[in-house]
Structures are given as C-alpha cells and as structure tokens.
JSON list of C-alpha atoms in Angstrom, two decimals:
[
{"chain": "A", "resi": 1375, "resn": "UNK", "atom": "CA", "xyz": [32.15, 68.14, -94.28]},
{"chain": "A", "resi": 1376, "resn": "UNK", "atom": "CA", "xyz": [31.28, 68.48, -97.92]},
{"chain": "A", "resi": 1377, "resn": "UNK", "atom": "CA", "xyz": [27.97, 70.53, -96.45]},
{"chain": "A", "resi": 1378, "resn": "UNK", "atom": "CA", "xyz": [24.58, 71.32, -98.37]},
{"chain": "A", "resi": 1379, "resn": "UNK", "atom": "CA", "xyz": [25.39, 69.56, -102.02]},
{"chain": "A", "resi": 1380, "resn": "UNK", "atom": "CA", "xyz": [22.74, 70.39, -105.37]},
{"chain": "A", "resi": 1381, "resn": "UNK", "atom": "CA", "xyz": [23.07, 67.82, -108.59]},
{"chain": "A", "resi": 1382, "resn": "UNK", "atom": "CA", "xyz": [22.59, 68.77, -111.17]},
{"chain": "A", "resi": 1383, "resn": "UNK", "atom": "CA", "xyz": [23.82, 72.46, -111.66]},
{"chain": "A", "resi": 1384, "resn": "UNK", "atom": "CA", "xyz": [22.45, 73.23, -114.85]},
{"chain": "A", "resi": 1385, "resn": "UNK", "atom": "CA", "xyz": [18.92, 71.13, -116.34]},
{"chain": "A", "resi": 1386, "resn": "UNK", "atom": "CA", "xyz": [17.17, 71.98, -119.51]},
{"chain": "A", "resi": 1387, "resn": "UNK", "atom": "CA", "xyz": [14.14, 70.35, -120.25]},
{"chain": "A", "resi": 1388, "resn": "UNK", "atom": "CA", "xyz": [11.02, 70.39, -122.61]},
{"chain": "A", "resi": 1389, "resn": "UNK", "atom": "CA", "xyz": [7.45, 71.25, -121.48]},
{"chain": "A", "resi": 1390, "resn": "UNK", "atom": "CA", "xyz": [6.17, 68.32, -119.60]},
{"chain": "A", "resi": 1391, "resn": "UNK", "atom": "CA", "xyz": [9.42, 66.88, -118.82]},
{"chain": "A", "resi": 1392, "resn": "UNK", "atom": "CA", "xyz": [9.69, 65.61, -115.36]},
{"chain": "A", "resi": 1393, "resn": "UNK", "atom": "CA", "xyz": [12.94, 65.59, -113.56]},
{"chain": "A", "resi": 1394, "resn": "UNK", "atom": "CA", "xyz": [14.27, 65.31, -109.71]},
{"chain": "A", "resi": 1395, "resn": "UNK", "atom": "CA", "xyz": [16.72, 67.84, -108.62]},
{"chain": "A", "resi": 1396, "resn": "UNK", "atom": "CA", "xyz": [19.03, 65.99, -105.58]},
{"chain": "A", "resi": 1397, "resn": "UNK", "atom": "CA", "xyz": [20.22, 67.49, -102.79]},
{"chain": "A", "resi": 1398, "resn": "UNK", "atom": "CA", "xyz": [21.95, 66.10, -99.76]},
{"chain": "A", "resi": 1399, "resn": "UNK", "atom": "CA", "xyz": [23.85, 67.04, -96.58]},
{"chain": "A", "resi": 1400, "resn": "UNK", "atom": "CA", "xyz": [26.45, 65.59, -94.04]},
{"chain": "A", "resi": 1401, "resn": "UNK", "atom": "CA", "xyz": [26.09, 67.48, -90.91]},
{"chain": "A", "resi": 1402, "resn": "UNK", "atom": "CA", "xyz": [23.48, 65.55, -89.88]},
{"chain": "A", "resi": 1403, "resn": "UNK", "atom": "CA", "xyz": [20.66, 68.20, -89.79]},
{"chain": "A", "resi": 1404, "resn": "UNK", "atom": "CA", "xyz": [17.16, 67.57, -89.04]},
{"chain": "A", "resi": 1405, "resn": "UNK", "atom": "CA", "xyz": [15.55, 70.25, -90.98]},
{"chain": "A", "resi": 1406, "resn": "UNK", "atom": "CA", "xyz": [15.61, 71.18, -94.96]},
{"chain": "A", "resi": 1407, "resn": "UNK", "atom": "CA", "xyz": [14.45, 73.28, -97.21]},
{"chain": "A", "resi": 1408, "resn": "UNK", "atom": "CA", "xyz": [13.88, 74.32, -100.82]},
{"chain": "A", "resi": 1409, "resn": "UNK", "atom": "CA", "xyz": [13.36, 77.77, -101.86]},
{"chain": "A", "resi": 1410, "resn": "UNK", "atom": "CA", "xyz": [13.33, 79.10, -105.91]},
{"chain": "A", "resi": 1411, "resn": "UNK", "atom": "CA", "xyz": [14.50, 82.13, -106.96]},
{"chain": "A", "resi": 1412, "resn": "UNK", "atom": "CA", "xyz": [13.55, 83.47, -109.78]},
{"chain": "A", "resi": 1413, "resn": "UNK", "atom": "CA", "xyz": [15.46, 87.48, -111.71]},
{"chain": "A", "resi": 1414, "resn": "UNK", "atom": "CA", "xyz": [15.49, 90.02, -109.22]},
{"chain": "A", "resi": 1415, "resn": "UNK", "atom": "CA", "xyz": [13.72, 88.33, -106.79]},
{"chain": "A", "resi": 1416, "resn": "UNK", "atom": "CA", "xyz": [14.25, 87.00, -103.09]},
{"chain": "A", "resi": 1417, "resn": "UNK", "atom": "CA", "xyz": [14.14, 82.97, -102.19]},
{"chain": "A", "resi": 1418, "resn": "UNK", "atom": "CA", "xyz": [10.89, 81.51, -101.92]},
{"chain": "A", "resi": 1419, "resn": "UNK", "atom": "CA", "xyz": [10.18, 78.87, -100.02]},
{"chain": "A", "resi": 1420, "resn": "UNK", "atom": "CA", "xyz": [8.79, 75.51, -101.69]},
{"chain": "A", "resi": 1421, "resn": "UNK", "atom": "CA", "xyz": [8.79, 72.46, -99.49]},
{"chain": "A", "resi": 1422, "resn": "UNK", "atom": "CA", "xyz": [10.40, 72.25, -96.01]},
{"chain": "A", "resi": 1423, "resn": "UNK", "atom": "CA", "xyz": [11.23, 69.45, -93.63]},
{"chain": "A", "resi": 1424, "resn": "UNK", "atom": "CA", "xyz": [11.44, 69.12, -90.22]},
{"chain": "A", "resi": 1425, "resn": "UNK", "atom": "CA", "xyz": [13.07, 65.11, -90.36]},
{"chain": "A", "resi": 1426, "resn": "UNK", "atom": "CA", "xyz": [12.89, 62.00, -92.18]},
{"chain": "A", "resi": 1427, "resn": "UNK", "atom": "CA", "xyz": [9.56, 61.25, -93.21]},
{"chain": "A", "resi": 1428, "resn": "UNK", "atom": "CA", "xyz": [8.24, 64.76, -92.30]},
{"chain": "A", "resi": 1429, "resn": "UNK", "atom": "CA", "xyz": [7.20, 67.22, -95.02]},
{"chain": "A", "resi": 1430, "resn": "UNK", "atom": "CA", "xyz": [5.53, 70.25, -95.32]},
{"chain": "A", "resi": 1431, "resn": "UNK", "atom": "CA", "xyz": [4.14, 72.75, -97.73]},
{"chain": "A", "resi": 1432, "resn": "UNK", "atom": "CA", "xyz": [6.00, 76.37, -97.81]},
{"chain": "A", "resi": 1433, "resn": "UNK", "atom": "CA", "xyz": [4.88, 79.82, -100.10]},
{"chain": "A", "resi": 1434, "resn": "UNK", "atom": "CA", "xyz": [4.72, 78.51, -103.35]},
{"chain": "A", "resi": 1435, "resn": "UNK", "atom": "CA", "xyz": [4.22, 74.30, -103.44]},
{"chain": "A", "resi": 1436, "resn": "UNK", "atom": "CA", "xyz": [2.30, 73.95, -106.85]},
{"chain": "A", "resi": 1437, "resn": "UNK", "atom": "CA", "xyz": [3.99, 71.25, -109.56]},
{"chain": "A", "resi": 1438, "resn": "UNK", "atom": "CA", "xyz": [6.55, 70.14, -106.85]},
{"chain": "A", "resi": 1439, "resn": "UNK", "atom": "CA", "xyz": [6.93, 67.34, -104.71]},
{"chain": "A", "resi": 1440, "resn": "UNK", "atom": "CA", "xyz": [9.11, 66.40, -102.24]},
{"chain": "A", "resi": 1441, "resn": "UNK", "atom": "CA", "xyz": [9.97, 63.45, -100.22]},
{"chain": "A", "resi": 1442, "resn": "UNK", "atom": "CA", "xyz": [12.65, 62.67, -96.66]},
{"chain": "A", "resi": 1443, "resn": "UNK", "atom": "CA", "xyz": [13.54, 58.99, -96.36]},
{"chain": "A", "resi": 1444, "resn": "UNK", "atom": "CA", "xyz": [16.82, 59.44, -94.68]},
{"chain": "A", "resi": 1445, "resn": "UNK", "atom": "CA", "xyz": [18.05, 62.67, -92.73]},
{"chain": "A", "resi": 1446, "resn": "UNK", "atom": "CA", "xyz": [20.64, 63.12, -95.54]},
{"chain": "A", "resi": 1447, "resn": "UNK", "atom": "CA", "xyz": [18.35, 63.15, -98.45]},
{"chain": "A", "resi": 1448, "resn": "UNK", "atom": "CA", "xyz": [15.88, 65.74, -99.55]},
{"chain": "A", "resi": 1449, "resn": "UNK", "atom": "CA", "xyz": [14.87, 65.69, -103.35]},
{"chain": "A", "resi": 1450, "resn": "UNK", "atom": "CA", "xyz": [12.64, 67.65, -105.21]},
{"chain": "A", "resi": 1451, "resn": "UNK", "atom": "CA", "xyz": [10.65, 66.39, -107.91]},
{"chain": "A", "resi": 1452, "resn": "UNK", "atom": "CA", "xyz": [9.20, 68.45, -110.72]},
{"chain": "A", "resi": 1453, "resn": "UNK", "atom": "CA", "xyz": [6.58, 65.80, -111.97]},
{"chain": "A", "resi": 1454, "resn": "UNK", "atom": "CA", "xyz": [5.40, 67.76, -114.92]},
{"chain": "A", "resi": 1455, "resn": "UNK", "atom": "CA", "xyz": [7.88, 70.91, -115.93]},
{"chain": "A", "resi": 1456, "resn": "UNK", "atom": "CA", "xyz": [6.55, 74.02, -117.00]},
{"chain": "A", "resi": 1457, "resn": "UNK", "atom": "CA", "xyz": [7.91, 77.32, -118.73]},
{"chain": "A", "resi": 1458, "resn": "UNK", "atom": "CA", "xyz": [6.96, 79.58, -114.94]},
{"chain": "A", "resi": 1459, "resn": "UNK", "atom": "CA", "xyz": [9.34, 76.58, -113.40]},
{"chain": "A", "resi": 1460, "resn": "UNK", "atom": "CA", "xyz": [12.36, 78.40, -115.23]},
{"chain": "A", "resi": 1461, "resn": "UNK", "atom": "CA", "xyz": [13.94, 79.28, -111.88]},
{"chain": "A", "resi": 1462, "resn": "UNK", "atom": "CA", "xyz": [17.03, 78.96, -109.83]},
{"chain": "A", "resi": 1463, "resn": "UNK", "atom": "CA", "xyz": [16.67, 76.12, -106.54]},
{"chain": "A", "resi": 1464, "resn": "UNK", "atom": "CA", "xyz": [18.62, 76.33, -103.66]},
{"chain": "A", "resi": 1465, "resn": "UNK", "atom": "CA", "xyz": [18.53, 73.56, -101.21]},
{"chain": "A", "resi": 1466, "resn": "UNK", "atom": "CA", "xyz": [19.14, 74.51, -97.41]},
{"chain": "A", "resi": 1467, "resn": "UNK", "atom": "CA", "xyz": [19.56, 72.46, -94.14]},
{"chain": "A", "resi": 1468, "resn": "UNK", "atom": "CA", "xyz": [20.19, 73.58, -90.79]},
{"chain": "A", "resi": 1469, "resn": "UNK", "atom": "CA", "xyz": [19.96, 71.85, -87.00]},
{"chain": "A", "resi": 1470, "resn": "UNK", "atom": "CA", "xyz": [16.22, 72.10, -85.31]},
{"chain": "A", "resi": 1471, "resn": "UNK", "atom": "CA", "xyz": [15.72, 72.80, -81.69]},
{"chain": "A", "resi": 1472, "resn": "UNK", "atom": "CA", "xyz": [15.50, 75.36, -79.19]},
{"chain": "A", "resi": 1473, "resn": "UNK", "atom": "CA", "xyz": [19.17, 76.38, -79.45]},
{"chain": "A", "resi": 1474, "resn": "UNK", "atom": "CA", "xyz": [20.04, 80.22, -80.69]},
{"chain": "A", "resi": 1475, "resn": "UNK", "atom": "CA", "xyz": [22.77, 79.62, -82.86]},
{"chain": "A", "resi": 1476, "resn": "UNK", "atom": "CA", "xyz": [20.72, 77.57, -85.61]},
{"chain": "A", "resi": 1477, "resn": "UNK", "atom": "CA", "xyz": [22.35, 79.20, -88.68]},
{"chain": "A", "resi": 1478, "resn": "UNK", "atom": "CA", "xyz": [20.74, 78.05, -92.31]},
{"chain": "A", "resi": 1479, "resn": "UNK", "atom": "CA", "xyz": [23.37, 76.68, -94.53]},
{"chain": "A", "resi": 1480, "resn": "UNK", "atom": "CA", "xyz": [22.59, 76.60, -98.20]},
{"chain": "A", "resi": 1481, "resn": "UNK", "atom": "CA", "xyz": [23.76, 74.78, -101.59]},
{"chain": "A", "resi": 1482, "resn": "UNK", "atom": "CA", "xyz": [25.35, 76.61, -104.47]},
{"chain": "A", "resi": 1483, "resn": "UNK", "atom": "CA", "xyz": [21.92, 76.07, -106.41]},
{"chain": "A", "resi": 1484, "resn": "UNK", "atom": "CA", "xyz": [20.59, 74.35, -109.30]},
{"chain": "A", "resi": 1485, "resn": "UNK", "atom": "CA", "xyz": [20.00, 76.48, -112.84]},
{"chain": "A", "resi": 1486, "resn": "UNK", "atom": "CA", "xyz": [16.52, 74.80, -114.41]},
{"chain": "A", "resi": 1487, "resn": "UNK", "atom": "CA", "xyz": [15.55, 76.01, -117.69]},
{"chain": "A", "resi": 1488, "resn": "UNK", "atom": "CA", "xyz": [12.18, 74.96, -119.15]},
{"chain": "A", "resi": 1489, "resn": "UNK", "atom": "CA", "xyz": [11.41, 75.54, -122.25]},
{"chain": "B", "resi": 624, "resn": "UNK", "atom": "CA", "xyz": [6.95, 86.24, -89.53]},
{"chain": "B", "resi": 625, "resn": "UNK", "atom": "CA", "xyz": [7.38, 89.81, -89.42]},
{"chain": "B", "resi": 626, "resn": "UNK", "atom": "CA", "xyz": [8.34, 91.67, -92.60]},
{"chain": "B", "resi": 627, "resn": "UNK", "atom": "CA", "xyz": [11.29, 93.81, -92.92]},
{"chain": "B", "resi": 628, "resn": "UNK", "atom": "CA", "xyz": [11.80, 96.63, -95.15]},
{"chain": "B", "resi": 629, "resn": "UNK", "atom": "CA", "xyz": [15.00, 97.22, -96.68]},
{"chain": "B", "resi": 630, "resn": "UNK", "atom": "CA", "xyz": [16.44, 99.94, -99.16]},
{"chain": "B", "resi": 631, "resn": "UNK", "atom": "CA", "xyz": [17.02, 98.50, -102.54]},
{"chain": "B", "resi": 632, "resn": "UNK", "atom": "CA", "xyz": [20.84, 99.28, -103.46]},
{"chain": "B", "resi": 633, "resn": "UNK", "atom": "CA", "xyz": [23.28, 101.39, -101.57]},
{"chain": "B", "resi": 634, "resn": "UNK", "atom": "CA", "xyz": [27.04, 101.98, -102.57]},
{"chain": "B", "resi": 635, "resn": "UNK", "atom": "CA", "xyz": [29.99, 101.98, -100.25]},
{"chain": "B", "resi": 636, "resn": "UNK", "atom": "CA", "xyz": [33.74, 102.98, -100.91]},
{"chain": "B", "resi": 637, "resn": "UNK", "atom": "CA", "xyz": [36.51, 100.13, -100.31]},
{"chain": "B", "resi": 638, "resn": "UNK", "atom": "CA", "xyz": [37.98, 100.31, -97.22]},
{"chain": "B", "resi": 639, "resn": "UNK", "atom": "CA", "xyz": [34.89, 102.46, -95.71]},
{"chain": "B", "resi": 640, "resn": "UNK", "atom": "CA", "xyz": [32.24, 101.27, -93.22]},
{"chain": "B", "resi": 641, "resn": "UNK", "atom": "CA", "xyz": [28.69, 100.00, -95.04]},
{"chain": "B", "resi": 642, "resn": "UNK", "atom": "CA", "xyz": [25.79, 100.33, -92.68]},
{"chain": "B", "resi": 643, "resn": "UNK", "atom": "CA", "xyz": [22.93, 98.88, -94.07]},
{"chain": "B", "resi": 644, "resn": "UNK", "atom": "CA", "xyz": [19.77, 99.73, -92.45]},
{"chain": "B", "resi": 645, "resn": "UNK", "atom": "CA", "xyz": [16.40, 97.44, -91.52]},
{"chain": "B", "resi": 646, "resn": "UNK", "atom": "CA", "xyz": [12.89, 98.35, -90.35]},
{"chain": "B", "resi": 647, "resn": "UNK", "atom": "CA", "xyz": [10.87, 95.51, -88.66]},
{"chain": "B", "resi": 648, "resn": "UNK", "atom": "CA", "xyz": [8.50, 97.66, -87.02]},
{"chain": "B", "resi": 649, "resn": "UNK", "atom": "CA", "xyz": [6.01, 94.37, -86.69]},
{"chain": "B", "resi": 650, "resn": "UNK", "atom": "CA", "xyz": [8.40, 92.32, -84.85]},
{"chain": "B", "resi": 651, "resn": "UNK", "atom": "CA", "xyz": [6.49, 90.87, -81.96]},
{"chain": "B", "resi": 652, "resn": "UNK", "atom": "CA", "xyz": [9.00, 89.29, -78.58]},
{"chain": "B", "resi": 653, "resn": "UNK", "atom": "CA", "xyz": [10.38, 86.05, -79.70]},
{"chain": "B", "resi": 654, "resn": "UNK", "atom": "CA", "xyz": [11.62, 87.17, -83.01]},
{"chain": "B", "resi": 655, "resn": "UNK", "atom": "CA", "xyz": [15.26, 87.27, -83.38]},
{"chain": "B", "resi": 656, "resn": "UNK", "atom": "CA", "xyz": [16.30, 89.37, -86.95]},
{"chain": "B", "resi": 657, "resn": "UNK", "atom": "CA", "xyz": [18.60, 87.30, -88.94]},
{"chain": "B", "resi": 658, "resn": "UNK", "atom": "CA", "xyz": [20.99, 88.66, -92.01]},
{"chain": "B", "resi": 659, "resn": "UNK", "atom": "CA", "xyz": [22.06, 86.55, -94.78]},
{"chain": "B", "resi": 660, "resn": "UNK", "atom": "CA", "xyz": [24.26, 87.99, -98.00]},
{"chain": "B", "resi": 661, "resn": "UNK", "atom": "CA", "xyz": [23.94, 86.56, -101.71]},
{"chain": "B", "resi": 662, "resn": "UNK", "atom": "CA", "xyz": [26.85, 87.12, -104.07]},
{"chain": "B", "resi": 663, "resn": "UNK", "atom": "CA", "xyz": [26.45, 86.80, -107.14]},
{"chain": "B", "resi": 664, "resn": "UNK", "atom": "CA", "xyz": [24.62, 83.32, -108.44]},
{"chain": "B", "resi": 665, "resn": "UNK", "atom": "CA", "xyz": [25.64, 81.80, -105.52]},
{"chain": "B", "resi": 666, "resn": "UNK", "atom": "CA", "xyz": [23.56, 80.43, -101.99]},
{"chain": "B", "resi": 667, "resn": "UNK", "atom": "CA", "xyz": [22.60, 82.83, -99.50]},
{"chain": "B", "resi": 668, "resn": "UNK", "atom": "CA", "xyz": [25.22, 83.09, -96.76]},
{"chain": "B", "resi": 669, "resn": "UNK", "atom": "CA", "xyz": [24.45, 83.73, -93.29]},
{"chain": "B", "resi": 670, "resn": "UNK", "atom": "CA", "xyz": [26.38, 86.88, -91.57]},
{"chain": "B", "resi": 671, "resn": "UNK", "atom": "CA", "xyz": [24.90, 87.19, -88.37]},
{"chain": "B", "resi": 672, "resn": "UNK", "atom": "CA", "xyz": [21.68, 87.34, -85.81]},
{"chain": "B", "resi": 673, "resn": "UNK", "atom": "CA", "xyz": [20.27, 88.92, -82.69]},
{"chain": "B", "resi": 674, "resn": "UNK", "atom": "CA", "xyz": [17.25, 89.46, -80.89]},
{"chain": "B", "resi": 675, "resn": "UNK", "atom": "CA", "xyz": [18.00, 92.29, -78.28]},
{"chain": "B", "resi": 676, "resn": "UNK", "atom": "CA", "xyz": [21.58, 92.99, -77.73]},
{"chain": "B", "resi": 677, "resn": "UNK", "atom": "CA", "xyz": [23.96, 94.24, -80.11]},
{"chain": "B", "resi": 678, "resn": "UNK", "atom": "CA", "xyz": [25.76, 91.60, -81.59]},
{"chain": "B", "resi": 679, "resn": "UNK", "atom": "CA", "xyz": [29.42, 91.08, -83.45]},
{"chain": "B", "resi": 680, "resn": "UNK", "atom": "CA", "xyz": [31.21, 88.61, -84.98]},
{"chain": "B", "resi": 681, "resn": "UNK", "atom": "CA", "xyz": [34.12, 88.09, -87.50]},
{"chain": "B", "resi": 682, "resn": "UNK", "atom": "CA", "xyz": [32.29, 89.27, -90.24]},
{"chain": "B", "resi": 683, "resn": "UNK", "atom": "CA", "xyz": [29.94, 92.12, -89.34]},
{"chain": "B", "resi": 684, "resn": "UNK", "atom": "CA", "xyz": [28.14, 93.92, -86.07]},
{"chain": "B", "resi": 685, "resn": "UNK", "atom": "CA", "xyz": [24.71, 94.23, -85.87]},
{"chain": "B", "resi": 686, "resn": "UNK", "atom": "CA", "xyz": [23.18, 97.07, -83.86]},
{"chain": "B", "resi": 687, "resn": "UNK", "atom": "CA", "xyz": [19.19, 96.25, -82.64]},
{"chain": "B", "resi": 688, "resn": "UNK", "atom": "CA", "xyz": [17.36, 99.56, -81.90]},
{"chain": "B", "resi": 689, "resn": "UNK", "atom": "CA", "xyz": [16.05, 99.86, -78.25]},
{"chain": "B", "resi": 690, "resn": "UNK", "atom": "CA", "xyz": [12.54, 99.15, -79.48]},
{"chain": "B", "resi": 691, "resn": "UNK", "atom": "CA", "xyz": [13.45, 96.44, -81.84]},
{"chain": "B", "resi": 692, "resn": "UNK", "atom": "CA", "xyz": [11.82, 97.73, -84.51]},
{"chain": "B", "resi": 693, "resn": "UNK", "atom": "CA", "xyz": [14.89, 98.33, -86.78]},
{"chain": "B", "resi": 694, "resn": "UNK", "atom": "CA", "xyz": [18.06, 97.33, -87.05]},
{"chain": "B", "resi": 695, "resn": "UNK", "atom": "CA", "xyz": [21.50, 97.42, -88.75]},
{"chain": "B", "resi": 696, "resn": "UNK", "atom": "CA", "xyz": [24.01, 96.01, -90.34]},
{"chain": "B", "resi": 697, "resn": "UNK", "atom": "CA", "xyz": [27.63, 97.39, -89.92]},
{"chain": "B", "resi": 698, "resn": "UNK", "atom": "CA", "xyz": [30.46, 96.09, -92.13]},
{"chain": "B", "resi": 699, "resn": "UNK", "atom": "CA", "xyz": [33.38, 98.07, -91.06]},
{"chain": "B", "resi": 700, "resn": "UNK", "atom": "CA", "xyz": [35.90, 97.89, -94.16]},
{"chain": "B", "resi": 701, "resn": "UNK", "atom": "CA", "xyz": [34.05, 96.74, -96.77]},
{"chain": "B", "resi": 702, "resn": "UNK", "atom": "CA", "xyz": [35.86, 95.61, -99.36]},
{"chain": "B", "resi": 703, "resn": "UNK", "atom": "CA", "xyz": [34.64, 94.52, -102.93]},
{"chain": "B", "resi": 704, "resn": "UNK", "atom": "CA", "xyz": [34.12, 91.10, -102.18]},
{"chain": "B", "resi": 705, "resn": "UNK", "atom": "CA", "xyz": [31.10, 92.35, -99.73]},
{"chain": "B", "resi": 706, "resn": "UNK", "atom": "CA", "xyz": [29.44, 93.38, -103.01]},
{"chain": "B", "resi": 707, "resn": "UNK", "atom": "CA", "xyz": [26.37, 91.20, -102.46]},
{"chain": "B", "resi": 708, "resn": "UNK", "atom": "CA", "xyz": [22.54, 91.44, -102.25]},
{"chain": "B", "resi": 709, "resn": "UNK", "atom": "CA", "xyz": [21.58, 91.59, -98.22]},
{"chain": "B", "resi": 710, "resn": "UNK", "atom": "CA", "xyz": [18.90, 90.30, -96.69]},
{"chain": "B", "resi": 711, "resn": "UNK", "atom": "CA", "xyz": [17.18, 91.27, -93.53]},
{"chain": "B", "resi": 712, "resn": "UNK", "atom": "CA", "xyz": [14.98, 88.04, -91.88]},
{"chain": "B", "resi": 713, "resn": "UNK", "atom": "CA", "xyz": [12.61, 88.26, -88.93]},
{"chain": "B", "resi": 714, "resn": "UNK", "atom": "CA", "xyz": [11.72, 84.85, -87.26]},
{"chain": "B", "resi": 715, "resn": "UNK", "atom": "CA", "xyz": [10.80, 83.12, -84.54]},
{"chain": "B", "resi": 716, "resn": "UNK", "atom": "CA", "xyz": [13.35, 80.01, -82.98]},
{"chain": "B", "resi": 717, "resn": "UNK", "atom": "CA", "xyz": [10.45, 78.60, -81.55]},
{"chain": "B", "resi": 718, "resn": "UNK", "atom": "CA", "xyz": [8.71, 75.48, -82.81]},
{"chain": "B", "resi": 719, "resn": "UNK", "atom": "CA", "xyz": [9.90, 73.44, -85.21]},
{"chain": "B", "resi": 720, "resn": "UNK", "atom": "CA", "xyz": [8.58, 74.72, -88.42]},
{"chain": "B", "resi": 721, "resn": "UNK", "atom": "CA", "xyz": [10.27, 78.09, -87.98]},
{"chain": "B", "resi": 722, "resn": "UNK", "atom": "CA", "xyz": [11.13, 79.22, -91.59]},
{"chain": "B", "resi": 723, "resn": "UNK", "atom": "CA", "xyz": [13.32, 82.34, -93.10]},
{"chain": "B", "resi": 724, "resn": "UNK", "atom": "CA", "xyz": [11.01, 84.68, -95.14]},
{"chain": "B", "resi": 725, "resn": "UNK", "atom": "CA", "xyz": [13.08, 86.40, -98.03]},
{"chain": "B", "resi": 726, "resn": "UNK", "atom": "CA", "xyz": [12.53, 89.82, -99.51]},
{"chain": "B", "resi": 727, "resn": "UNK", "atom": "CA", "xyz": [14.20, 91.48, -101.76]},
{"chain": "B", "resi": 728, "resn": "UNK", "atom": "CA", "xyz": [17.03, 92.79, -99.96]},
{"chain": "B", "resi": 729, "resn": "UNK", "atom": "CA", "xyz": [19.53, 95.44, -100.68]},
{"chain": "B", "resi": 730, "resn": "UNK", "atom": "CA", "xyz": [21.84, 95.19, -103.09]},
{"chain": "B", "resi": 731, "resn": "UNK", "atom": "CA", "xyz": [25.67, 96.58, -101.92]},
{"chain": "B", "resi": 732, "resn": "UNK", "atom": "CA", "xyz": [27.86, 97.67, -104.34]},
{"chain": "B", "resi": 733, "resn": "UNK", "atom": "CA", "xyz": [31.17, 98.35, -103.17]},
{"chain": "B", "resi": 734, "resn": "UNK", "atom": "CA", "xyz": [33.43, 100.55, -105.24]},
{"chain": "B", "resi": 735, "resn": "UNK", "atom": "CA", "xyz": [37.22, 101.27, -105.35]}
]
C-alpha cells in the first residue's frame, strides 16, 4: 500500500491564483481529512469526510472547498489564493466505525506559498 | 472534544526514558486520549491510544491516571530519532464525525 499520497509538494502561486491540492489513498478508508498547519502551530482541521459524496466543514473552512466522488479521492480546492493561505496541508484518512483501533494515517504534506 | 494541556519542550538524554506528561482534566467517559508525534516537516504519526487501562506497544507505553484526567507518555530509550513535537488528543470513537483536535504539543529534544 502506497498509503495517504499529497501532489504537489511544493506550490507557489500569485494572489488570486486558484489551485487544487490532490490527495488520495489505497486502504480503502471511509473517512478523510484536511488539516493546515501553519509556524509553530498544531494541525487545524479544514474539511473532513465521512465517505464518497459526504463532506463537512471542520475549524477553519473559509476560501476552501472540497469535494469526495470516489472513496480514494479527496481534493482540496483553493478557489481564490490568498497571502493568510501560506500554510503547510496535510491530508489524512483513516477507517470509520465503532472499532477501537481506528488509527489516523497522514500524508507527508503539501508546502503552499502565496504570495 | 476535551482539551489537553501539554508542556511546551522537554529534553531527554539518549538512551534514557522520556515521560511526557498530559492533563485532560475535562475528559468526560467515552473519550479515549490519543498521541501522535511530528518530526520534523513531516505528517503526524500516530504512537499509541487508551481510554482506561494502561496501554503498550512497540513504540511507547502510555500510563492513564486512575481518574483519567491526565496521562503519560513513556518512551523508554529514547533515542534521537524520537526528537519530535508530541501531541496529546482527546476524542470520542463514537459517531461518525469524530475528529482529532491538535494543540500545540510538546516539543522533545533528545540529546546525546
């Protein structure tokens, strides 16, 4: 299993630019997640997703959107980028359901620069 | 989901054990207290959870005060590739919306 997977891993763009950051996973999990992280700070979570066409707003949603048309798939779309964007994404998935041992695996994170 | 306070940076000597300590004092029955680790630049990586009992596995223990309201973290030869920032989750496994709440964790340093 290749796991949680992030394209690109570094993005520059210009004020107003808008760009989709990819992410994808092979073990078949029903929930995902994107979270931002920005210096010194924890993750915050942007957009979740509980299956395929099931989305939901987390902590800080504004100037993102996301979509889930296949369990595999869960992109994030920055439709107009701004400077406060300037972050680091990490893209998460793990199994839903009752069970215990429901561990969250992340991606190795996308860079975004906006200037 | 509760909130967990954490220290901000501790240092531990190779080879030595690192105990790195929680308080969750809001943690209400069905919250089970997760840790996840993020070295450097890289995605957070989970370690290990629990909700009553003590709990180890291959990479760490995790000791749950009687009361659950604090916990910690015991890696028991740290070495410098455990220099990491750790974080300390509370959250429920119920429902299916159940989401990890980050803080700013504590950042390990390891040292020869």
């Amino acid at each position: 299993n290749a796991g949680v997977t992030q394209t690109p891993k570094f993005q520059v763009l210009k004020t107003g630019q808008s760009m989709t950051l990819q992410c994808a996973q092979d073990m078949n999990h029903e929930y995902m997640s994107w979270y931002r992280q920005d210096p010194g700070m924890g993750l915050r979570l942007i957009h979740y997703s509980v299956g395929a066409g099931i989305t939901d707003q987390g902590e800080v949603p504004n100037g993102y959107n996301v979509s889930r048309s296949t369990t595999e798939d869960f992109p994030l779309r920055l439709l107009s980028a701004a400077p406060s964007q300037t972050s680091v994404y990490f893209c998460a998935s793990r199994a839903e359901g009752r069970a215990v041992k429901e561990t969250q695996y992340f991606g190795p994170g996308t860079r975004l620069l906006v200037l | 989901d509760a909130k967990t306070t954490q220290p901000t940076s501790m240092d531990c000597a190779e080879g030595r054990a690192a105990n790195l300590p929680c308080n969750h004092s809001t943690i209400s029955g069905n919250e089970y207290v997760y840790w996840y680790r993020q070295i450097h630049s890289q995605g957070p990586q989970y370690i290990i959870h629990g909700l009553k009992n003590n709990e180890t596995n291959e990479m760490a223990s995790l000791i749950i005060t009687e009361d659950r309201k604090s916990s910690t973290l015991i890696l028991p030869h740290a070495t410098l590739r455990d220099t990491a920032v750790y974080y300390c989750i509370v959250r429920s496994n119920t429902g299916t919306a159940s989401k990890l709440t980050f803080g700013t964790g504590t950042r390990l340093q390891v040292t020869l």
